[in-house]
mmCIF file of C-alpha atoms in Angstrom:
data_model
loop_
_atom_site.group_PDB
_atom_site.id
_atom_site.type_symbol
_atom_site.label_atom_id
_atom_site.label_comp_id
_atom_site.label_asym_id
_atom_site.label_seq_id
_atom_site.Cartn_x
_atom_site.Cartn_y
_atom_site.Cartn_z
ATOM 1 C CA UNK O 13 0.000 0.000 0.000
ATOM 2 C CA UNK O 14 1.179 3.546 -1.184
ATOM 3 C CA UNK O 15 1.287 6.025 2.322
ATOM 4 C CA UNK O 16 0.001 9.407 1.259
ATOM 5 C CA UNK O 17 2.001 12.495 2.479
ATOM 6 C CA UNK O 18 -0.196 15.309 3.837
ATOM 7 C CA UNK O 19 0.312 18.471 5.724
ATOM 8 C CA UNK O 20 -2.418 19.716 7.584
ATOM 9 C CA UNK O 21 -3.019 22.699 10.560
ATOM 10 C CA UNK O 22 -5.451 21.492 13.410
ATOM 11 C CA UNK O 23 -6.056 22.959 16.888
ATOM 12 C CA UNK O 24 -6.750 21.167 20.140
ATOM 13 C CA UNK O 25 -8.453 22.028 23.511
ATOM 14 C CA UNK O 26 -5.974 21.557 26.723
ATOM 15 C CA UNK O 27 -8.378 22.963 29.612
ATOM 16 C CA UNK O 28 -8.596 26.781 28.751
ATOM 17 C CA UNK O 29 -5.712 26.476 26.331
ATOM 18 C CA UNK O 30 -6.821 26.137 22.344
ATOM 19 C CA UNK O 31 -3.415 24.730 20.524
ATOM 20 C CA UNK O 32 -2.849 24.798 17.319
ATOM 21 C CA UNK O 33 -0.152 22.290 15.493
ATOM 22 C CA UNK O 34 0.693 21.570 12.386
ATOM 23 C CA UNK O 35 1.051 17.463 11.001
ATOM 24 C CA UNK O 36 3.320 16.345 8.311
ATOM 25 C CA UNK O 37 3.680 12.967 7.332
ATOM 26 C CA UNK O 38 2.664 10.012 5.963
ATOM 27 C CA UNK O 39 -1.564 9.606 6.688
ATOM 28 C CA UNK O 40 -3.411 6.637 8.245
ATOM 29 C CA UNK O 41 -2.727 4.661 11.839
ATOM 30 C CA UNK O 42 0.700 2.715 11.152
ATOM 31 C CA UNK O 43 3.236 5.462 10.913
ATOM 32 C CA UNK O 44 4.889 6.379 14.434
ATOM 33 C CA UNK O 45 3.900 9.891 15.673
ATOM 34 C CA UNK O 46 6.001 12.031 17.725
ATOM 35 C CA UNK O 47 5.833 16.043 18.859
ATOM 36 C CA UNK O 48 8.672 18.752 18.953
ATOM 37 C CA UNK O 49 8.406 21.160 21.352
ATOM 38 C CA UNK O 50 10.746 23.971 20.659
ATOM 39 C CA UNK O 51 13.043 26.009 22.690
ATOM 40 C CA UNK O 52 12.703 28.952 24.877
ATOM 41 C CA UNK O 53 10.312 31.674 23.327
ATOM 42 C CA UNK O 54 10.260 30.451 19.817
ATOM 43 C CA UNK O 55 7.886 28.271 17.929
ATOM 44 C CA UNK O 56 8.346 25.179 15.378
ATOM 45 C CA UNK O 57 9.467 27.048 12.444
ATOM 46 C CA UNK O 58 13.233 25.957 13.563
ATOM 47 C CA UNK O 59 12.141 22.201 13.033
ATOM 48 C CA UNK O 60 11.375 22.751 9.286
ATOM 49 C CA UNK O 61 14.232 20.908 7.816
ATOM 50 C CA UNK O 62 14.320 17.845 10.683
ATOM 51 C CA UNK O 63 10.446 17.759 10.247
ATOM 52 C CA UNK O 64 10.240 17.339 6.718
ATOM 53 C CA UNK O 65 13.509 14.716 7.276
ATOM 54 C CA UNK O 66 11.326 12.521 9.497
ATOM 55 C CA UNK O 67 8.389 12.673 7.670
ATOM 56 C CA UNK O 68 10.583 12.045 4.810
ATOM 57 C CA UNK O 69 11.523 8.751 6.881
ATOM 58 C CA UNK O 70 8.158 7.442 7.690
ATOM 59 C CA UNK O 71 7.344 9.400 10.690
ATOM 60 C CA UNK O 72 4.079 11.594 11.392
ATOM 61 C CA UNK O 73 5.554 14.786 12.832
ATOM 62 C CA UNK O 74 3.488 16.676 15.161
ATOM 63 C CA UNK O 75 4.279 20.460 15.666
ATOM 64 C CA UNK O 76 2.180 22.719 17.851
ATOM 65 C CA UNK O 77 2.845 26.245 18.746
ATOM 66 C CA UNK O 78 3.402 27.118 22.035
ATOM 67 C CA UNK O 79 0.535 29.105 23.714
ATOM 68 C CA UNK O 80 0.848 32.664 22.915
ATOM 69 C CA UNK O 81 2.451 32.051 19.568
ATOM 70 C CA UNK O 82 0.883 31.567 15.991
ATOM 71 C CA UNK O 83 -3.244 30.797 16.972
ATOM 72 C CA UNK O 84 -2.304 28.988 19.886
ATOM 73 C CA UNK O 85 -3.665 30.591 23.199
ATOM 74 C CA UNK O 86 -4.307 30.227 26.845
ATOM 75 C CA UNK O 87 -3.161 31.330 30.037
ATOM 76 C CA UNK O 88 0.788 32.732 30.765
ATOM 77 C CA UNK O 89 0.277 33.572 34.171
ATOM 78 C CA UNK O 90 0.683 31.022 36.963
ATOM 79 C CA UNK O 91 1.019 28.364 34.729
ATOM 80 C CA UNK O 92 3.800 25.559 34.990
ATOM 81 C CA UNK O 93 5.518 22.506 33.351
ATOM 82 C CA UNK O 94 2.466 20.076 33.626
ATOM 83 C CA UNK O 95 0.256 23.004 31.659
ATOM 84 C CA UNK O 96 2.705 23.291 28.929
ATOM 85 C CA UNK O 97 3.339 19.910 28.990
ATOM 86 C CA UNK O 98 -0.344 18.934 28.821
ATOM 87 C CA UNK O 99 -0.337 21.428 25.827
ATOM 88 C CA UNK O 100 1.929 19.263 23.600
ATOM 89 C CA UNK O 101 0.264 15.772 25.016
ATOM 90 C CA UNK O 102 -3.163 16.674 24.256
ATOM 91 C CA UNK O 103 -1.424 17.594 19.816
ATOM 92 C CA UNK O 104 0.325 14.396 20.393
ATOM 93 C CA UNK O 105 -2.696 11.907 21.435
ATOM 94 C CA UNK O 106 -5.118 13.941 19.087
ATOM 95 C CA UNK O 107 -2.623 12.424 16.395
ATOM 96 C CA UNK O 108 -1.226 9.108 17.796
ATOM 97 C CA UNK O 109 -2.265 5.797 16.265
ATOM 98 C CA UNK O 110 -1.422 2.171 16.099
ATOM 99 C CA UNK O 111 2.639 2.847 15.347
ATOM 100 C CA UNK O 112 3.493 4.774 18.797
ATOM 101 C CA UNK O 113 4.460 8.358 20.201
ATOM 102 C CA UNK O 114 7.610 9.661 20.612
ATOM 103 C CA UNK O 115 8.213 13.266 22.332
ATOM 104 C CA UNK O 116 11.074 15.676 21.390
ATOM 105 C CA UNK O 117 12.245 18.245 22.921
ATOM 106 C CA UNK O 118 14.739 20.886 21.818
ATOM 107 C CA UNK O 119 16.187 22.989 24.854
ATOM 108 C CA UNK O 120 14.422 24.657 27.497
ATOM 109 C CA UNK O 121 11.816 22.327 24.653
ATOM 110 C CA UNK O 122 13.558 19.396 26.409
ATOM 111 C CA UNK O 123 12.162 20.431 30.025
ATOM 112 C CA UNK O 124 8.509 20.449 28.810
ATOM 113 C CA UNK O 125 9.031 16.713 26.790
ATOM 114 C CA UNK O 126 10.297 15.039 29.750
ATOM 115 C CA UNK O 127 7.563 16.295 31.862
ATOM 116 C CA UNK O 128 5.323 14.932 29.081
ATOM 117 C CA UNK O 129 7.009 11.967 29.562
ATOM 118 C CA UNK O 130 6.388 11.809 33.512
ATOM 119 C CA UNK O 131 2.442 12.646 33.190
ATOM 120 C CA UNK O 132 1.746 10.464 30.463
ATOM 121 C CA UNK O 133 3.804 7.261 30.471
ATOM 122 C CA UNK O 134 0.999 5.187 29.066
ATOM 123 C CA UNK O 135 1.333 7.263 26.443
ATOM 124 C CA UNK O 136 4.912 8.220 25.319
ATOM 125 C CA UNK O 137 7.065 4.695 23.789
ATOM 126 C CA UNK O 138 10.323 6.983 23.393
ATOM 127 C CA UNK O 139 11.889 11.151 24.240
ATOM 128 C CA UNK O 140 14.308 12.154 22.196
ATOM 129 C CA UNK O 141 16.455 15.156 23.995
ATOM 130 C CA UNK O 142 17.998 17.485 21.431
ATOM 131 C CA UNK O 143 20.247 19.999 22.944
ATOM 132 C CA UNK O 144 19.046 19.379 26.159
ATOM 133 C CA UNK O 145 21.459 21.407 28.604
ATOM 134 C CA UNK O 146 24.028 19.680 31.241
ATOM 135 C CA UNK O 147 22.633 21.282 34.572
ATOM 136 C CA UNK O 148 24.273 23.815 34.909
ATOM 137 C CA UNK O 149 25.964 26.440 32.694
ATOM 138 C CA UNK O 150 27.934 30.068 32.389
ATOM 139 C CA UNK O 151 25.588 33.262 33.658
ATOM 140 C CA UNK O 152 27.183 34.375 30.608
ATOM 141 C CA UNK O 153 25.083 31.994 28.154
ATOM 142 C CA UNK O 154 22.246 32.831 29.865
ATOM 143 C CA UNK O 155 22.927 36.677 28.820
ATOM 144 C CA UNK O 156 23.742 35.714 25.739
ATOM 145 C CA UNK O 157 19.612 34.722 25.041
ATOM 146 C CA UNK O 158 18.582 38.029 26.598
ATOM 147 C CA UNK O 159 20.790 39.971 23.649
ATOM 148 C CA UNK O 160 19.931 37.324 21.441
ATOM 149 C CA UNK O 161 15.804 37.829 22.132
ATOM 150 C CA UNK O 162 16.471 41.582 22.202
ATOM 151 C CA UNK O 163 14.873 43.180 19.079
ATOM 152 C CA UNK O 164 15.851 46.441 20.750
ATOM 153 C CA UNK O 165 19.610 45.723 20.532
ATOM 154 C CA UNK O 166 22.119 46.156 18.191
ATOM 155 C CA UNK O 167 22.314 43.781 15.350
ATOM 156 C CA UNK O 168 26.175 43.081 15.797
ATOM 157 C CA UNK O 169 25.553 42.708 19.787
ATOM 158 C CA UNK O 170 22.511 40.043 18.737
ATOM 159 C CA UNK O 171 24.397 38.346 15.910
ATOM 160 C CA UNK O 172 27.848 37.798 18.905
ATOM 161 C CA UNK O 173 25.082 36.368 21.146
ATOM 162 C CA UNK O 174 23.603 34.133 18.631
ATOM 163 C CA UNK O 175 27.172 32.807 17.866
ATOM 164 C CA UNK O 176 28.468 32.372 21.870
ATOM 165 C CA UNK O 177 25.546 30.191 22.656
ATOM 166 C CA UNK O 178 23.415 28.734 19.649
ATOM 167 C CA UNK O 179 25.896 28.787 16.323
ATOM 168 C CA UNK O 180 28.855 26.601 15.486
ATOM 169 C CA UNK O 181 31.256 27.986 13.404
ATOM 170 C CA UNK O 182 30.147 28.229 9.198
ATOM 171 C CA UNK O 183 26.680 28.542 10.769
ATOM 172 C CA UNK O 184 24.626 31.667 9.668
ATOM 173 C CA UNK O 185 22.258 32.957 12.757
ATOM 174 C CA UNK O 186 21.130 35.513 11.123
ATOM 175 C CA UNK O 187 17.323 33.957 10.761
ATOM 176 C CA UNK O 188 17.492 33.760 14.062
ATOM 177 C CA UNK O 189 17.046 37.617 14.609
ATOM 178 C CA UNK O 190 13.298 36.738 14.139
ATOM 179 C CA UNK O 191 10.935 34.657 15.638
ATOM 180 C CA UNK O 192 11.382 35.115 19.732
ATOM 181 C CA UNK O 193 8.560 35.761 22.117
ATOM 182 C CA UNK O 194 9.434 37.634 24.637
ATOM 183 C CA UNK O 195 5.903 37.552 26.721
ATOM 184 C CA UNK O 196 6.069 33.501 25.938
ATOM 185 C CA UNK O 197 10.115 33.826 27.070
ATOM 186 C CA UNK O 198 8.518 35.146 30.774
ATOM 187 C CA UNK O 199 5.853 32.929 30.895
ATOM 188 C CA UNK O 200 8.040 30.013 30.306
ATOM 189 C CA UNK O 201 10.576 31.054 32.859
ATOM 190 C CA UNK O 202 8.037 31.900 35.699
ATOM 191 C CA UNK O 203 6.901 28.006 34.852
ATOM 192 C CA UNK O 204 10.093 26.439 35.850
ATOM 193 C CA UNK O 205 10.474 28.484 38.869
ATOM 194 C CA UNK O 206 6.906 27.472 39.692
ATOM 195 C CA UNK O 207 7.407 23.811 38.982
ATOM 196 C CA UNK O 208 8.902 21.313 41.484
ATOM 197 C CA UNK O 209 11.803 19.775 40.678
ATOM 198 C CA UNK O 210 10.476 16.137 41.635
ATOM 199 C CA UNK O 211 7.233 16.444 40.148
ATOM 200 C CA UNK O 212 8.771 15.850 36.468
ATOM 201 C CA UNK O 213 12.537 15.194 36.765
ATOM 202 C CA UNK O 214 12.243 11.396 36.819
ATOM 203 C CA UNK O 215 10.768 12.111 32.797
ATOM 204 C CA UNK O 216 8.770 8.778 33.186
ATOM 205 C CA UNK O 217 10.101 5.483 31.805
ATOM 206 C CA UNK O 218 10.669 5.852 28.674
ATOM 207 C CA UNK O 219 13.809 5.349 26.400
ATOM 208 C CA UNK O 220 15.930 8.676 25.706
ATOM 209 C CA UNK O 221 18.151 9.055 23.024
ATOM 210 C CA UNK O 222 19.931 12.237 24.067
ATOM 211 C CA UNK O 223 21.418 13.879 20.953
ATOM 212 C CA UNK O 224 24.131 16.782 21.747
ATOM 213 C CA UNK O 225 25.991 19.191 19.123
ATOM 214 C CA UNK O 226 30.104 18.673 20.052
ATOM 215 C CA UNK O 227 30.383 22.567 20.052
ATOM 216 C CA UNK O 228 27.274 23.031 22.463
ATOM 217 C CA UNK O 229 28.627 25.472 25.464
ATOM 218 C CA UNK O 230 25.662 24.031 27.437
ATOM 219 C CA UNK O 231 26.733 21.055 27.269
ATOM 220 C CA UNK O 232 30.853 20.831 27.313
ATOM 221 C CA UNK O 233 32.929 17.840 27.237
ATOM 222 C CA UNK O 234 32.761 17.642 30.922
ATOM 223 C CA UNK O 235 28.959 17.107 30.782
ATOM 224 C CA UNK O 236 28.578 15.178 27.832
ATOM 225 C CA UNK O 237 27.168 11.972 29.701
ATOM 226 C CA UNK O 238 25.049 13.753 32.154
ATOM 227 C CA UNK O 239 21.987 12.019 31.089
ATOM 228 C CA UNK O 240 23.930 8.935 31.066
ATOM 229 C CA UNK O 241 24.284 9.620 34.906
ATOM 230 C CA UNK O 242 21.460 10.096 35.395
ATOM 231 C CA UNK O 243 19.175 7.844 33.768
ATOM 232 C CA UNK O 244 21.315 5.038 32.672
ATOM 233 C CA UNK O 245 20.771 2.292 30.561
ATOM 234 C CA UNK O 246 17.763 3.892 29.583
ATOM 235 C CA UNK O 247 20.063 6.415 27.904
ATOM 236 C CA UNK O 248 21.054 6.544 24.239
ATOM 237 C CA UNK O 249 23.743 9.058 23.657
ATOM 238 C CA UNK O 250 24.857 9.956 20.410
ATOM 239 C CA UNK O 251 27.180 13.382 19.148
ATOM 240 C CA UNK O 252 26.576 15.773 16.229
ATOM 241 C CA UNK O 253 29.907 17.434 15.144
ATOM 242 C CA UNK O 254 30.100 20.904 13.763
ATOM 243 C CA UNK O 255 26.245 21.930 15.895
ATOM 244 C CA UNK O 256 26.323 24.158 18.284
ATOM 245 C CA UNK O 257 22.822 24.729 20.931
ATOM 246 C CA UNK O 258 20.533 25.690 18.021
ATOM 247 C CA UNK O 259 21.089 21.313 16.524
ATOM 248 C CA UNK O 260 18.233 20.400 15.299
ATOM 249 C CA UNK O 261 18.375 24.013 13.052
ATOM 250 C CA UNK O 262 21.943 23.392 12.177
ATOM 251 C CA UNK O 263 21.928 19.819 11.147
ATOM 252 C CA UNK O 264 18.387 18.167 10.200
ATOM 253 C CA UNK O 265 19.899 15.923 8.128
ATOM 254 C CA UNK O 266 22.311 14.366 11.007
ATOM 255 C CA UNK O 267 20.204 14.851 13.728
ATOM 256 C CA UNK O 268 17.018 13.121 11.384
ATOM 257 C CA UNK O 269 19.787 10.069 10.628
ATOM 258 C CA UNK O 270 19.936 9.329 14.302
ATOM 259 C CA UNK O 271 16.529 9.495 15.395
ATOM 260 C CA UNK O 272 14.982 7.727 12.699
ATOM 261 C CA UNK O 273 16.612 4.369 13.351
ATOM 262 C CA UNK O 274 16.445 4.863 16.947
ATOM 263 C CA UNK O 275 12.420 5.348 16.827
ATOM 264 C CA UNK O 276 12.054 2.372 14.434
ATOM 265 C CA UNK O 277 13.747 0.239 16.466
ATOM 266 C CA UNK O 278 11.461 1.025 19.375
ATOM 267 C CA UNK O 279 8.811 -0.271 17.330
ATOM 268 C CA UNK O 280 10.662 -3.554 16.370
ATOM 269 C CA UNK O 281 11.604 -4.033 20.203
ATOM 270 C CA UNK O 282 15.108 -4.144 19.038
ATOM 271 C CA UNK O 283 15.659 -0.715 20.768
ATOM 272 C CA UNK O 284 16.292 -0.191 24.449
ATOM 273 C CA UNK O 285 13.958 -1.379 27.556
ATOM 274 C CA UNK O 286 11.784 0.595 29.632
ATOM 275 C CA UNK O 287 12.575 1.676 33.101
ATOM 276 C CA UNK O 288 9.759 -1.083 34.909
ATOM 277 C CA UNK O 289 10.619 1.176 38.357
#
């Protein structure tokens, strides 16, 4: 039987939240379905390339918009983790069928999938961590997204910042002048101050493939098998040369070459177990 590629833009109701996502991929039940959640302030325009990779590779890519960006809406104040993480469940199992769901996270993106991952473990079969920081990092990366964000800053001071903590070298982050959301950007932060740690660290059972650029400052050498640490052996960790925090943008084509086989092997129960704590 032929699969039939569609794109399509649907919305979903999380409590007083309305989200809208878009779906590329192969149509009908078999095709394993997973969600990216993007980083801090910005939206799923910087999964074009991976998401069109993966769909590409037999996946059904699911890609909502946060809440307060593109027509998805809902609450920004008092919110935290488990809202925003409800937000992307509620796109995913709207979309799931018969071949699985996998949850992605890029960044601060990564926060919100593993909570998904913790509050719905009946649902998620993998989470896929892409850029997903070390613990702990420079104060100086952390002004480096304020300039970045800034539209009110100078171009030169934006384009340094853009270059210290999301661009390798040969990488142009120019694009990423556009598309932050600064109200989003507060909202988001406010959320993991609000959340406790416990509540969504574990990141359920799942298998992780943890998938980390080799010139990522938020994730040096020295912190390279955190996640290993951590969660280990439900840890797969694999290394993108020449990506810096911005991965996925940088290098779709890599970073789609390592997931794919990774989520289709979670299908064929040749990947790694679940955690049965």
């Amino acid at each position: 039987m032929t699969t039939t590629m569609t794109e399509t833009i649907r919305t979903v109701q999380n409590g007083a939240a309305s989200i809208a996502y878009r779906v590329l991929g192969p149509s009908g039940e078999a095709a394993p379905t997973l969600c990216l959640i993007a980083s801090t302030g910005r939206g799923p325009d910087d999964f074009r390339h991976l998401a069109e990779a993966l769909a590409t590779g037999g996946l059904r890519v699911v890609l909502p918009w946060p809440r307060g960006m593109g027509d998805s809406t809902g609450p920004l104040e008092d919110i935290d983790f488990h809202d925003l993480a409800g937000d992307a469940a509620a796109a995913l199992a709207a979309e799931k069928g018969a071949g699985g769901a996998v949850v992605v996270g890029h960044a601060y993106g990564c926060w919100i999938a593993r909570t998904v991952a913790q509050d719905r473990p009946e649902l998620i079969d993998g989470l896929v961590l892409l850029a997903a920081g070390g613990g702990k990092w420079p104060a100086q990366l952390s002004r480096a997204i304020e300039v970045a964000m800034d539209p009110d800053a100078p171009e030169d001071e934006r384009l340094a910042a853009l270059r210290l903590g999301f661009f390798a070298e040969g990488h142009d982050p120019r694009p990423w002048l556009q598309g932050w959301n600064g109200a989003l950007v507060g909202a988001q932060r406010a959320a993991r101050t609000r959340t406790e740690r416990d509540s969504w660290w574990t990141s359920g059972r799942a298998p992780v493939l943890d998938v980390v650029g080799l010139q990522d400052p938020f994730r040096p050498a020295g912190a390279r098998d955190f996640y290993l640490r951590e969660f280990a052996p439900r840890v797969t960790l694999a290394t993108v040369d020449g990506a810096s925090h911005a991965l996925p943008d940088e290098k779709p084509a890599e970073v789609a070459a390592l997931m794919l086989p990774w989520i289709h092997a979670l299908r064929d129960g040749s990947g790694p177990e679940r955690n049965q704590d």
